[in-house]
XYZ file of C-alpha atoms in Angstrom:
784
model
C 0.000 0.000 0.000
C 1.355 3.424 -0.899
C 2.121 5.751 1.978
C 0.680 9.273 1.822
C 3.199 12.084 2.073
C 3.115 15.631 3.352
C 3.956 18.595 1.102
C 7.638 18.245 2.022
C 7.759 14.570 1.015
C 8.452 12.959 4.436
C 6.369 9.919 5.433
C 3.923 10.383 8.245
C 4.495 8.125 11.214
C 0.799 7.341 11.480
C 1.025 5.170 8.336
C 4.132 3.165 9.331
C 4.255 -0.170 11.143
C 4.593 0.238 14.884
C 8.203 -0.915 15.329
C 9.398 0.410 11.974
C 7.934 3.780 12.875
C 10.897 4.435 15.144
C 13.633 2.361 13.528
C 13.068 3.111 9.842
C 15.455 5.214 7.849
C 14.682 7.237 4.751
C 14.667 5.344 1.425
C 17.700 5.743 -0.850
C 17.903 9.182 -2.404
C 18.504 9.963 -6.059
C 19.397 13.184 -7.848
C 16.315 15.343 -8.478
C 14.820 15.103 -11.940
C 15.453 18.808 -12.555
C 19.175 18.209 -11.867
C 19.114 20.649 -8.944
C 20.619 19.119 -5.833
C 19.756 20.856 -2.556
C 22.453 20.837 0.088
C 22.066 21.948 3.725
C 25.382 23.224 5.148
C 25.547 22.808 8.916
C 28.321 22.924 11.491
C 29.614 24.334 14.770
C 30.624 27.987 15.039
C 34.297 28.668 14.188
C 34.622 25.692 11.836
C 34.964 27.780 8.658
C 31.365 27.265 7.580
C 30.943 30.752 6.106
C 34.352 30.490 4.418
C 33.352 27.193 2.805
C 29.974 28.601 1.738
C 31.629 31.589 0.038
C 34.278 29.372 -1.563
C 31.606 27.069 -3.010
C 29.127 29.685 -4.190
C 31.111 32.902 -4.690
C 28.801 35.803 -5.535
C 25.923 33.560 -6.598
C 24.008 33.805 -3.344
C 21.036 35.517 -1.755
C 19.878 36.190 1.792
C 16.398 35.696 3.213
C 14.509 35.794 6.496
C 11.739 33.566 7.786
C 8.722 34.665 9.846
C 9.224 34.562 13.592
C 13.015 34.298 13.620
C 15.849 36.801 13.769
C 18.539 34.894 11.901
C 19.287 35.123 8.216
C 19.376 32.069 5.995
C 21.725 32.389 3.045
C 21.381 30.435 -0.172
C 24.070 30.005 -2.785
C 24.415 28.206 -6.092
C 27.164 26.475 -8.023
C 27.363 24.178 -11.043
C 29.173 20.868 -11.267
C 28.892 18.814 -14.412
C 25.336 19.113 -15.660
C 23.923 19.615 -12.161
C 23.046 22.789 -10.299
C 23.614 22.737 -6.550
C 21.615 24.944 -4.184
C 23.419 25.349 -0.851
C 21.524 26.551 2.235
C 23.865 27.975 4.885
C 22.224 27.246 8.250
C 23.083 29.131 11.470
C 26.079 27.740 13.363
C 25.056 25.442 16.198
C 26.647 22.916 18.560
C 23.719 20.487 18.488
C 20.273 19.888 17.030
C 18.533 20.382 20.380
C 16.345 23.396 19.541
C 15.471 25.740 22.408
C 14.517 28.846 20.419
C 12.636 29.636 17.179
C 15.971 30.365 15.490
C 17.371 26.901 16.350
C 14.030 25.293 15.523
C 14.211 26.791 12.038
C 17.483 24.967 11.356
C 15.938 21.640 12.428
C 12.830 22.211 10.300
C 14.911 23.056 7.239
C 17.151 20.020 7.686
C 14.163 17.685 8.133
C 12.208 19.295 5.290
C 9.282 20.161 7.543
C 8.556 23.590 6.051
C 5.968 24.053 3.317
C 7.865 27.094 1.969
C 11.179 25.265 1.512
C 11.930 21.919 -0.178
C 13.733 19.229 1.794
C 17.514 18.990 1.293
C 18.889 16.086 -0.715
C 22.243 16.038 1.071
C 23.475 17.231 4.474
C 26.966 18.769 4.355
C 28.480 18.624 7.842
C 31.608 20.756 8.235
C 33.858 19.992 11.210
C 37.098 21.303 12.648
C 39.328 18.323 11.923
C 41.756 19.363 14.676
C 38.992 18.776 17.273
C 37.257 15.872 15.641
C 35.496 14.119 18.525
C 33.708 17.222 19.816
C 32.713 18.443 16.349
C 31.289 15.056 15.332
C 28.666 15.295 18.108
C 26.482 17.358 15.751
C 27.303 15.056 12.842
C 26.206 12.064 14.914
C 22.802 13.723 15.339
C 22.610 14.290 11.574
C 23.043 10.538 11.003
C 19.615 9.987 12.591
C 17.749 12.224 10.138
C 17.581 9.681 7.309
C 19.466 11.887 4.836
C 22.749 11.317 2.934
C 25.604 13.047 4.766
C 28.953 14.321 3.465
C 31.629 15.152 6.040
C 33.916 18.118 5.274
C 37.103 17.777 7.358
C 38.118 21.437 7.399
C 41.237 23.049 8.879
C 43.504 20.152 7.949
C 46.441 22.557 8.205
C 45.826 22.699 11.994
C 45.834 18.892 12.121
C 49.243 18.895 10.441
C 50.472 21.533 12.883
C 49.424 19.246 15.756
C 51.593 16.485 14.281
C 48.548 14.301 13.622
C 47.265 12.373 10.641
C 43.668 11.363 9.907
C 43.062 8.068 8.109
C 40.226 9.374 5.951
C 39.480 6.017 4.275
C 39.188 4.237 7.620
C 37.074 7.113 8.993
C 34.650 6.773 6.071
C 34.295 3.051 6.714
C 33.715 3.549 10.460
C 31.095 6.285 10.022
C 29.491 5.108 6.776
C 29.729 8.473 5.036
C 31.940 10.208 2.475
C 34.628 12.376 4.124
C 36.666 15.067 2.344
C 39.824 16.646 3.872
C 39.804 20.405 3.209
C 41.443 23.784 3.686
C 38.478 26.006 2.832
C 40.342 29.273 3.339
C 42.753 28.240 0.544
C 40.076 26.516 -1.586
C 41.859 23.171 -1.223
C 39.545 20.171 -1.505
C 36.620 21.961 -3.200
C 36.648 19.761 -6.305
C 36.615 16.557 -4.260
C 33.821 17.982 -2.120
C 31.648 18.752 -5.167
C 32.155 15.221 -6.465
C 31.276 13.747 -3.052
C 28.072 15.809 -2.886
C 27.049 14.488 -6.295
C 27.740 10.885 -5.231
C 25.887 11.311 -1.943
C 22.796 12.664 -3.704
C 22.542 9.317 -5.554
C 23.481 7.242 -2.513
C 21.945 6.127 0.746
C 21.656 7.671 4.181
C 24.241 6.486 6.738
C 23.207 3.656 9.058
C 21.427 4.706 12.224
C 23.886 4.925 15.132
C 22.965 2.666 18.043
C 23.482 5.348 20.675
C 20.744 5.099 23.283
C 19.810 2.211 25.608
C 17.007 -0.159 24.628
C 14.756 1.184 27.403
C 14.687 4.619 25.755
C 14.012 3.089 22.317
C 10.971 1.298 23.771
C 9.676 4.574 25.181
C 10.055 6.158 21.735
C 7.841 3.420 20.247
C 5.304 3.953 23.024
C 5.301 7.731 22.475
C 4.920 7.210 18.718
C 1.858 4.995 19.299
C 0.240 7.627 21.506
C 0.919 10.426 19.013
C -0.422 8.367 16.097
C -3.672 7.619 17.937
C -4.020 11.191 19.170
C -3.630 12.637 15.690
C -5.999 10.046 14.195
C -8.737 11.131 16.597
C -8.094 14.795 15.824
C -8.330 14.116 12.083
C -11.688 12.440 12.571
C -12.969 15.352 14.672
C -12.122 18.093 12.178
C -10.614 18.719 8.747
C -6.854 19.144 8.826
C -5.325 22.096 7.009
C -1.916 22.009 5.340
C -0.197 23.787 8.220
C -1.722 21.364 10.729
C -0.437 18.452 8.671
C 3.009 19.987 8.726
C 2.770 20.302 12.515
C 1.683 16.673 12.781
C 4.642 15.612 10.676
C 6.867 17.572 13.063
C 5.414 15.538 15.932
C 6.128 12.241 14.153
C 9.787 12.549 13.096
C 11.940 9.895 14.784
C 14.652 12.384 15.651
C 12.134 14.812 17.113
C 10.570 12.040 19.166
C 13.984 11.799 20.825
C 13.969 15.547 21.340
C 10.532 15.319 22.984
C 11.901 12.955 25.631
C 15.371 14.426 26.083
C 14.764 18.202 25.904
C 12.495 19.015 28.831
C 10.491 22.166 28.006
C 12.280 22.605 24.652
C 10.966 24.069 21.408
C 9.861 20.686 20.068
C 7.748 19.975 23.164
C 6.092 23.388 22.935
C 5.413 22.982 19.209
C 3.926 19.481 19.492
C 1.860 20.491 22.531
C 0.231 23.175 20.369
C -1.024 20.360 18.104
C -1.878 17.601 20.590
C -2.944 19.568 23.664
C -1.791 19.686 27.276
C -2.122 15.909 27.703
C 1.294 15.597 26.047
C 2.944 16.944 29.209
C 1.579 14.143 31.390
C 2.501 11.510 28.760
C 6.103 12.774 28.633
C 6.334 13.013 32.418
C 5.162 9.421 32.726
C 7.715 8.226 30.135
C 10.548 10.048 31.902
C 9.449 8.620 35.235
C 9.499 5.059 33.863
C 13.012 5.615 32.523
C 14.156 6.979 35.895
C 12.769 3.903 37.664
C 14.878 1.743 35.323
C 18.016 3.701 36.206
C 18.077 5.814 33.022
C 18.789 9.416 34.083
C 17.958 11.748 31.181
C 20.132 14.575 32.514
C 23.397 14.297 30.577
C 22.342 11.016 28.917
C 22.710 12.207 25.315
C 26.252 13.686 25.597
C 27.503 10.601 27.436
C 25.913 8.216 24.946
C 26.972 10.055 21.795
C 30.560 10.719 22.897
C 30.913 7.081 23.937
C 29.720 5.999 20.479
C 32.053 8.500 18.790
C 35.123 7.423 20.770
C 34.525 3.832 19.741
C 34.052 4.816 16.071
C 37.121 7.078 15.966
C 39.452 4.419 17.391
C 42.290 3.940 14.933
C 41.306 6.906 12.732
C 43.587 9.605 14.168
C 47.325 9.011 14.620
C 50.070 11.098 16.234
C 52.867 10.889 13.656
C 55.281 13.571 14.902
C 55.822 16.132 17.606
C 53.322 19.027 17.454
C 54.539 22.442 16.351
C 54.911 25.262 18.867
C 51.465 26.220 20.151
C 51.460 29.959 19.595
C 47.725 30.161 20.369
C 48.251 29.344 24.061
C 51.147 31.767 24.344
C 49.221 34.621 22.748
C 46.158 33.861 24.894
C 48.174 34.333 28.066
C 48.456 37.981 27.041
C 45.175 38.636 25.217
C 42.944 36.998 27.854
C 44.850 38.442 30.816
C 42.592 40.311 33.224
C 44.622 43.548 33.009
C 46.783 43.430 29.875
C 44.085 41.739 27.818
C 41.548 44.371 28.810
C 43.940 47.208 27.918
C 44.658 45.660 24.500
C 40.929 45.184 23.937
C 40.186 48.809 24.799
C 42.964 49.975 22.456
C 41.511 47.897 19.629
C 38.006 49.175 20.313
C 39.343 52.729 20.323
C 40.802 52.078 16.870
C 37.482 50.647 15.648
C 35.553 53.540 17.184
C 37.898 56.150 15.701
C 37.703 54.515 12.275
C 33.903 54.524 12.268
C 33.592 57.974 13.796
C 36.442 59.891 12.122
C 37.987 57.634 9.511
C 34.727 57.416 7.569
C 34.083 61.172 7.760
C 36.023 62.219 4.608
C 34.298 59.547 2.524
C 30.914 60.521 3.964
C 31.500 64.192 3.120
C 32.631 63.249 -0.386
C 29.515 61.107 -0.871
C 27.274 63.893 0.418
C 28.895 66.438 -1.902
C 28.761 64.103 -4.913
C 25.131 63.117 -4.380
C 24.018 66.719 -3.823
C 25.892 68.094 -6.841
C 24.863 65.142 -8.988
C 21.234 65.623 -8.018
C 21.367 69.323 -8.838
C 22.970 68.560 -12.215
C 20.264 66.026 -13.103
C 17.524 68.373 -11.890
C 18.898 71.225 -14.019
C 19.124 68.870 -16.988
C 15.695 67.204 -16.825
C 13.637 69.423 -14.463
C 14.926 72.964 -15.028
C 11.674 74.692 -14.066
C 10.730 75.146 -10.388
C 7.827 72.989 -9.351
C 6.642 70.015 -7.375
C 8.583 67.405 -9.401
C 11.884 69.259 -9.019
C 11.292 69.700 -5.299
C 10.334 66.011 -4.939
C 13.470 64.947 -6.780
C 15.894 67.214 -4.894
C 14.364 67.372 -1.412
C 12.760 63.915 -1.360
C 14.572 61.426 -3.579
C 18.106 62.872 -3.579
C 18.088 63.598 0.144
C 16.640 60.136 0.731
C 19.363 58.471 -1.355
C 21.968 60.589 0.413
C 20.717 59.604 3.847
C 21.069 55.933 2.829
C 24.504 56.107 1.207
C 25.905 58.357 3.944
C 25.950 55.358 6.309
C 27.749 53.050 3.870
C 31.341 53.965 4.827
C 30.636 53.389 8.525
C 28.883 50.071 7.886
C 31.596 48.746 5.597
C 34.425 49.840 7.923
C 32.756 48.213 10.929
C 32.113 44.939 9.144
C 35.649 44.989 7.814
C 36.926 45.133 11.403
C 34.444 42.465 12.534
C 35.506 40.177 9.674
C 39.190 40.592 10.597
C 38.547 40.035 14.321
C 36.369 36.978 13.664
C 38.608 35.359 11.055
C 41.808 35.788 13.064
C 40.107 34.343 16.172
C 40.223 37.436 18.393
C 36.455 38.058 18.571
C 35.942 35.073 20.886
C 38.666 36.421 23.218
C 36.982 39.832 23.311
C 33.651 38.220 24.237
C 35.404 36.242 26.979
C 36.909 39.420 28.477
C 33.648 41.365 28.470
C 31.294 38.590 29.539
C 31.570 39.214 33.288
C 30.780 42.906 32.873
C 27.863 42.393 30.470
C 26.407 39.501 32.486
C 25.429 41.939 35.251
C 22.695 43.350 33.000
C 21.694 39.989 31.555
C 23.775 40.129 28.373
C 26.805 38.229 27.135
C 30.284 39.504 26.307
C 29.410 39.485 22.613
C 27.049 42.442 23.183
C 29.885 44.820 23.996
C 31.247 45.455 20.493
C 27.818 46.184 18.909
C 27.039 48.621 21.734
C 30.409 50.322 21.425
C 29.946 50.628 17.657
C 26.581 52.308 18.237
C 28.334 55.393 19.622
C 29.370 56.123 16.045
C 26.097 54.958 14.505
C 23.405 52.600 15.747
C 22.925 51.087 12.293
C 26.246 49.229 12.007
C 26.003 48.489 15.737
C 22.650 46.752 15.298
C 23.899 44.866 12.251
C 26.926 43.754 14.284
C 24.639 41.869 16.716
C 24.692 38.976 14.241
C 27.708 37.640 16.136
C 25.385 36.921 19.129
C 23.946 33.400 18.883
C 21.366 33.587 21.680
C 18.144 35.099 20.333
C 17.103 36.919 23.508
C 20.566 38.401 24.064
C 20.637 39.515 20.445
C 17.210 41.147 20.646
C 18.049 42.870 23.931
C 21.245 44.272 22.417
C 19.364 45.473 19.323
C 16.747 47.214 21.452
C 19.246 49.129 23.615
C 21.788 49.967 20.902
C 19.883 53.154 19.842
C 20.295 54.498 23.397
C 24.003 55.030 22.750
C 24.585 58.669 21.692
C 25.535 58.362 18.030
C 27.313 60.969 15.910
C 23.985 62.229 14.505
C 23.102 63.646 17.927
C 26.234 65.782 18.089
C 24.868 68.696 15.976
C 21.963 69.054 18.429
C 24.266 68.888 21.460
C 26.747 71.347 19.947
C 24.048 73.886 19.032
C 22.333 73.872 22.432
C 25.573 73.846 24.446
C 27.126 76.683 22.404
C 23.980 78.801 22.686
C 22.897 78.291 26.293
C 25.639 76.715 28.440
C 27.730 79.492 29.965
C 31.516 79.559 29.700
C 31.868 82.044 32.541
C 32.856 81.407 36.159
C 34.972 78.784 37.910
C 33.806 75.838 35.793
C 33.154 77.950 32.713
C 35.522 76.205 30.351
C 34.747 72.756 31.765
C 30.970 73.094 31.904
C 30.249 72.579 28.155
C 32.444 69.469 28.149
C 30.738 68.165 31.304
C 27.291 68.683 29.764
C 28.373 66.874 26.579
C 29.795 64.030 28.680
C 26.520 63.918 30.606
C 24.568 63.371 27.380
C 26.707 60.339 26.595
C 26.463 59.041 30.166
C 22.651 59.105 29.978
C 22.673 56.363 27.350
C 25.525 54.461 28.988
C 23.646 54.421 32.303
C 20.163 53.655 31.006
C 21.088 50.985 28.430
C 22.064 48.266 30.958
C 19.028 49.128 33.099
C 16.727 48.777 30.088
C 18.445 45.497 29.135
C 17.985 44.232 32.688
C 14.272 45.141 32.560
C 13.779 43.597 29.099
C 15.369 40.296 30.156
C 12.895 40.109 33.037
C 9.776 41.086 31.072
C 9.279 40.880 27.297
C 12.466 38.822 26.788
C 12.078 36.705 29.890
C 13.331 33.157 29.711
C 15.879 30.667 30.887
C 19.380 32.152 31.076
C 21.461 30.405 28.428
C 24.823 28.861 29.244
C 27.522 31.076 27.788
C 29.360 28.454 25.748
C 32.393 29.947 24.049
C 35.075 28.223 22.026
C 38.449 29.917 21.655
C 39.487 28.977 18.118
C 43.140 28.879 17.053
C 44.556 32.083 15.579
C 44.674 32.302 11.803
C 45.665 34.831 9.148
C 42.440 36.385 7.749
C 41.700 36.144 4.041
C 41.673 39.633 2.515
C 39.437 38.431 -0.307
C 36.784 37.126 2.103
C 36.999 40.271 4.236
C 36.418 42.477 1.189
C 33.554 40.246 0.102
C 31.828 40.458 3.492
C 32.198 44.252 3.541
C 30.585 44.558 0.109
C 27.897 41.995 0.961
C 26.801 43.770 4.151
C 26.912 47.192 2.533
C 24.768 46.070 -0.372
C 22.320 44.289 1.958
C 21.829 47.568 3.859
C 21.273 49.614 0.695
C 18.899 47.061 -0.821
C 16.673 46.485 2.197
C 16.871 49.292 4.711
C 17.384 51.868 1.953
C 13.901 51.436 0.517
C 12.264 52.238 3.856
C 14.542 55.221 4.460
C 13.857 56.650 1.020
C 10.099 56.216 1.473
C 10.172 58.052 4.822
C 12.183 60.937 3.352
C 9.648 61.340 0.566
C 6.838 61.328 3.153
C 8.529 64.049 5.236
C 9.092 66.057 2.052
C 5.364 65.893 1.275
C 4.432 66.963 4.808
C 6.766 69.975 4.540
C 5.858 70.818 0.915
C 2.043 70.924 1.095
C 0.083 73.151 0.997
C 1.934 75.288 -1.551
C -0.197 78.373 -0.977
C -0.928 80.385 2.136
C -0.250 83.681 3.938
C 3.221 85.191 3.935
C 4.772 86.892 6.967
C 2.714 90.011 6.111
C -0.565 88.085 5.810
C -0.814 88.200 1.998
C -1.944 85.043 0.173
C 0.937 83.757 -1.990
C 2.241 80.712 -3.823
C 5.211 79.834 -1.621
C 7.201 77.909 -4.215
C 6.722 80.490 -6.974
C 7.620 83.325 -4.600
C 10.758 81.506 -3.405
C 11.812 80.840 -7.005
C 11.271 84.498 -7.941
C 13.248 85.725 -4.927
C 16.048 83.255 -5.703
C 16.302 84.593 -9.284
C 16.364 88.198 -8.080
C 18.955 87.277 -5.464
C 21.192 85.651 -8.082
C 20.982 88.703 -10.349
C 21.407 91.340 -7.606
C 24.717 93.159 -7.641
C 25.023 95.328 -4.503
C 25.461 93.728 -1.109
C 22.569 95.550 0.604
C 20.068 94.329 -1.986
C 21.398 90.780 -1.708
C 21.049 90.896 2.071
C 17.492 92.274 1.888
C 16.386 89.681 -0.684
C 18.066 86.915 1.292
C 16.184 87.859 4.469
C 12.916 88.070 2.537
C 13.581 84.672 0.979
C 14.219 83.127 4.415
C 11.039 84.707 5.799
C 8.903 83.236 2.991
C 10.587 79.832 3.334
C 10.054 79.848 7.100
C 6.386 80.830 6.713
C 5.942 78.025 4.160
C 7.289 75.453 6.623
C 5.234 76.868 9.484
C 2.061 76.640 7.368
C 2.845 73.120 6.097
C 1.038 70.023 7.261
C 3.996 69.228 9.485
C 3.884 72.751 10.960
C 0.181 72.332 11.675
C 0.925 68.999 13.365
C 3.431 70.861 15.552
C 0.692 73.290 16.643
C -1.648 70.381 17.337
C 0.990 68.773 19.571
C 1.789 71.942 21.530
C -0.420 71.115 24.566
C 1.407 67.777 24.844
C 4.922 69.207 24.601
C 4.374 72.416 26.572
C 5.236 70.657 29.895
C 8.698 70.068 28.360
C 9.150 73.830 27.946
C 8.633 73.628 24.170
C 6.314 75.527 21.878
C 4.983 74.306 18.525
C 8.127 75.426 16.681
C 10.390 73.142 18.698
C 7.795 70.376 18.374
C 7.710 70.801 14.594
C 11.515 70.577 14.437
C 11.388 67.354 16.471
C 8.751 65.904 14.111
C 10.711 66.888 10.998
C 13.828 65.207 12.385
C 12.203 61.775 12.506
C 14.101 60.522 9.389
C 17.419 61.676 10.884
C 18.195 63.517 14.116
C 20.651 65.953 12.561
C 17.813 67.374 10.425
C 16.589 69.259 13.499
C 19.327 71.900 13.145
C 18.373 72.718 9.554
C 14.666 72.680 10.465
C 15.232 75.126 13.338
C 17.126 77.341 10.898
C 14.137 77.396 8.519
C 11.580 77.988 11.278
C 13.571 80.842 12.789
C 14.265 82.417 9.358
C 17.969 81.664 9.181
C 17.973 78.963 6.466
C 18.917 75.292 6.544
C 22.562 75.328 5.396
C 25.215 75.750 8.123
C 28.553 75.281 6.457
C 30.413 77.972 8.358
C 30.716 79.552 11.791
C 28.806 82.690 10.673
C 25.624 80.753 9.836
C 25.858 78.743 13.079
C 26.364 81.918 15.100
C 23.331 83.513 13.442
C 21.122 80.564 14.371
C 22.363 80.639 17.973
C 21.522 84.335 18.183
C 18.038 83.753 16.775
C 17.370 81.015 19.309
C 18.597 83.234 22.144
C 16.272 86.046 20.999
C 13.219 83.813 20.355
C 10.201 84.432 22.605
C 6.889 82.725 23.296
C 4.193 83.749 20.796
C 1.545 84.169 23.503
C 2.334 87.884 23.956
C 4.200 87.385 27.234
C 7.570 88.203 25.695
C 9.244 85.470 27.778
C 12.342 83.847 26.255
C 11.490 80.589 24.510
C 14.877 78.971 25.112
C 16.403 78.795 28.568
C 19.056 76.504 30.008
C 16.288 74.179 31.214
C 14.663 74.077 27.764
C 18.028 73.451 26.081
C 18.792 70.582 28.476
C 15.282 69.221 28.023
C 15.721 69.200 24.236
C 19.134 67.528 24.474
C 17.871 64.824 26.842
C 14.927 64.167 24.531
C 17.229 63.707 21.545
C 19.616 61.580 23.631
C 16.854 59.071 24.378
C 14.332 59.304 21.536
C 14.420 56.954 18.543
C 14.340 59.720 15.941
C 16.068 57.838 13.161
C 14.018 55.982 10.595
C 17.217 54.366 9.309
C 17.727 52.690 12.681
C 14.127 51.496 12.821
C 14.388 50.160 9.267
C 17.485 48.156 10.201
C 15.766 46.801 13.339
C 12.909 45.697 11.083
C 15.368 43.977 8.787
C 17.398 42.317 11.545
C 14.398 41.034 13.536
C 12.225 40.233 10.511
C 9.285 41.821 12.318
C 7.568 45.211 12.483
C 6.761 44.605 16.140
C 10.260 45.242 17.481
C 10.898 48.578 15.686
C 7.444 49.764 16.803
C 8.233 48.668 20.352
C 11.627 50.427 20.166
C 10.078 53.656 18.903
C 7.420 53.787 21.606
C 9.556 52.738 24.572
C 12.299 55.203 23.623
C 9.821 58.018 22.916
C 8.149 57.511 26.293
C 11.564 57.342 27.979
C 12.670 60.522 26.171
C 9.480 62.381 27.077
C 9.747 61.466 30.744
C 13.443 62.352 30.818
C 12.877 65.736 29.140
C 9.907 66.427 31.438
C 11.948 65.653 34.559
C 14.895 67.786 33.445
C 12.767 70.800 32.523
C 10.533 70.722 35.575
C 13.461 70.246 37.989
C 15.438 72.951 36.169
C 12.506 75.354 36.266
C 12.013 74.692 39.970
C 15.697 75.250 40.752
C 15.891 78.302 38.483
């Protein structure tokens, strides 16, 4: 009788014989008819998995996200003979014991349990050949999935350095799989690997390892019987949709039956419980109790059983043929992981990274800004010479939007260049080790430190750098607090307010501006760990993961791979986050552009754009300085009135009752609204509102804006100064804490694959900023 299959092609357990349901392996595989062979690449962290993926696929790859997870899944393609291979690069993991949605995704993809992704034909397990026994733990789990497996023995150069030799032929016989010795960073062994993948696709799955005691195997059969009957009754009670069938298949995989028993409270148990109901908990508890009564303790059973099986299989496969070379890794680690010297070296390296992102990228950023602006003006003059809505949309919406995207590219590429070097040479793990004790106090791991430090230059590369954090909750917590670090975009706001309203007179006169600036940075530094601590106990609450960290041997990084990763990450940012940033810039342009007509500063009804264009022409043709000055002031007045009468200006008036407790009027509120795409926009917006203009390329223009802010008064007829020290501090605190950067929110959306987290970030930071600004202003007003 033919067995029905699910959309992914795996046989449902409910149609198998009782004993065979647990012991059966998948039937022999054959190359797909379309000559496309799907390969799942899986391995431990620090085994050269990404290096191998890039060596196999080159530039023929794409990146995608899946709903509900934060990790990226990369796919690449290569041709061998008349076959096309599709390689899926799964997240690095030490075992297939899923305890988070991210880890569960890898298991689902390997087992072919997803309706949106075909099942792999071959599993490519990459291992660090210099640490074979520990790395083969994951491979041993792969043997139980009923799929052909190819073993890539990477880092053979380290094996040679250890004075060892691996008998690859004997290893293949002992494990029952094809094994290929490799040096992926030098592209040695790639041809043999491609041939082995082709052979495996037409071959059989490896024999099931006899790892666990017979008592546990009997419980697996018993659990399978209960699940089959439970699902049969559910099918009779109601029609089963495709997704439910997929969930049932998840419940019936032999490997995942093991996970149900062994991983107490794991992702598999939660997923299957959603299908079968709460009765599953009592069934599992009873099975575990029966095993305990027979002397089978589940705690630590799997590692003991698998490593025992591996030691027996590896006997006679690895030989010490000569004395090992000098172990420079241990000698270097004595310095780099030292409590004092290691920390000083780490801080020096981070200072170099920070300087490179903050100052090293500045010339390139200025050059990009100048080129984009001048290029946009040239194209506008060429194709849209007449003033009007289209020209304004192109220059103020599209060109500024493109500029705001590309401006971040140098920082992103420099940061990921450093990260690639630090990861490939092996230092990143040492840095995480040094910082772990400090970061653990707020519920994070040592790997959170570098992304947070990078966020002082810009939160965007900092958030993207969280990809080095394996634990999902730690990664999310780091992403959510990274925008609290005072980035370089906040500096224009700080500089303007401090220069205008913080006195330089008296005993602390020359120190006071520096102390205020330091205070703005300390606000984020102080609040970020507190917010992380709160998040890990509320929305990101869960079991604290064990911080498992492997210190890989030091290696010389590949310049080609570093350059590739820099380009890849830069292009990923432009392609994905850039679309959202551009759309938001166009939206802000529309809110500032419409309506085009309204009263001027004298109350006369005018067309703002036409009047500005006419004044600009007269200004360009004026000869004497007095006329130029008069026309310039008139132009600024019309431009300011246009912005004040815009939809965004009206929104500022509508918000005034809400922001008045902060010491702000509608003009400051409008500037804050207009700066949503990018914080630094607030300076130019204040210049427009207070009739100074939006370009501040020299000290004279900056001084003029400061004077206008100092002279500004409330428009309620009281004549009271609008800006005071309390108001200036309130505005700075608000910008220090508020998430006024659509680029950052777009990257959070991309990194978390969800709109929920950027929305959460925006609201929690806005509320925090409002309360902080309110406290500062009210306390300052009371003291003053």
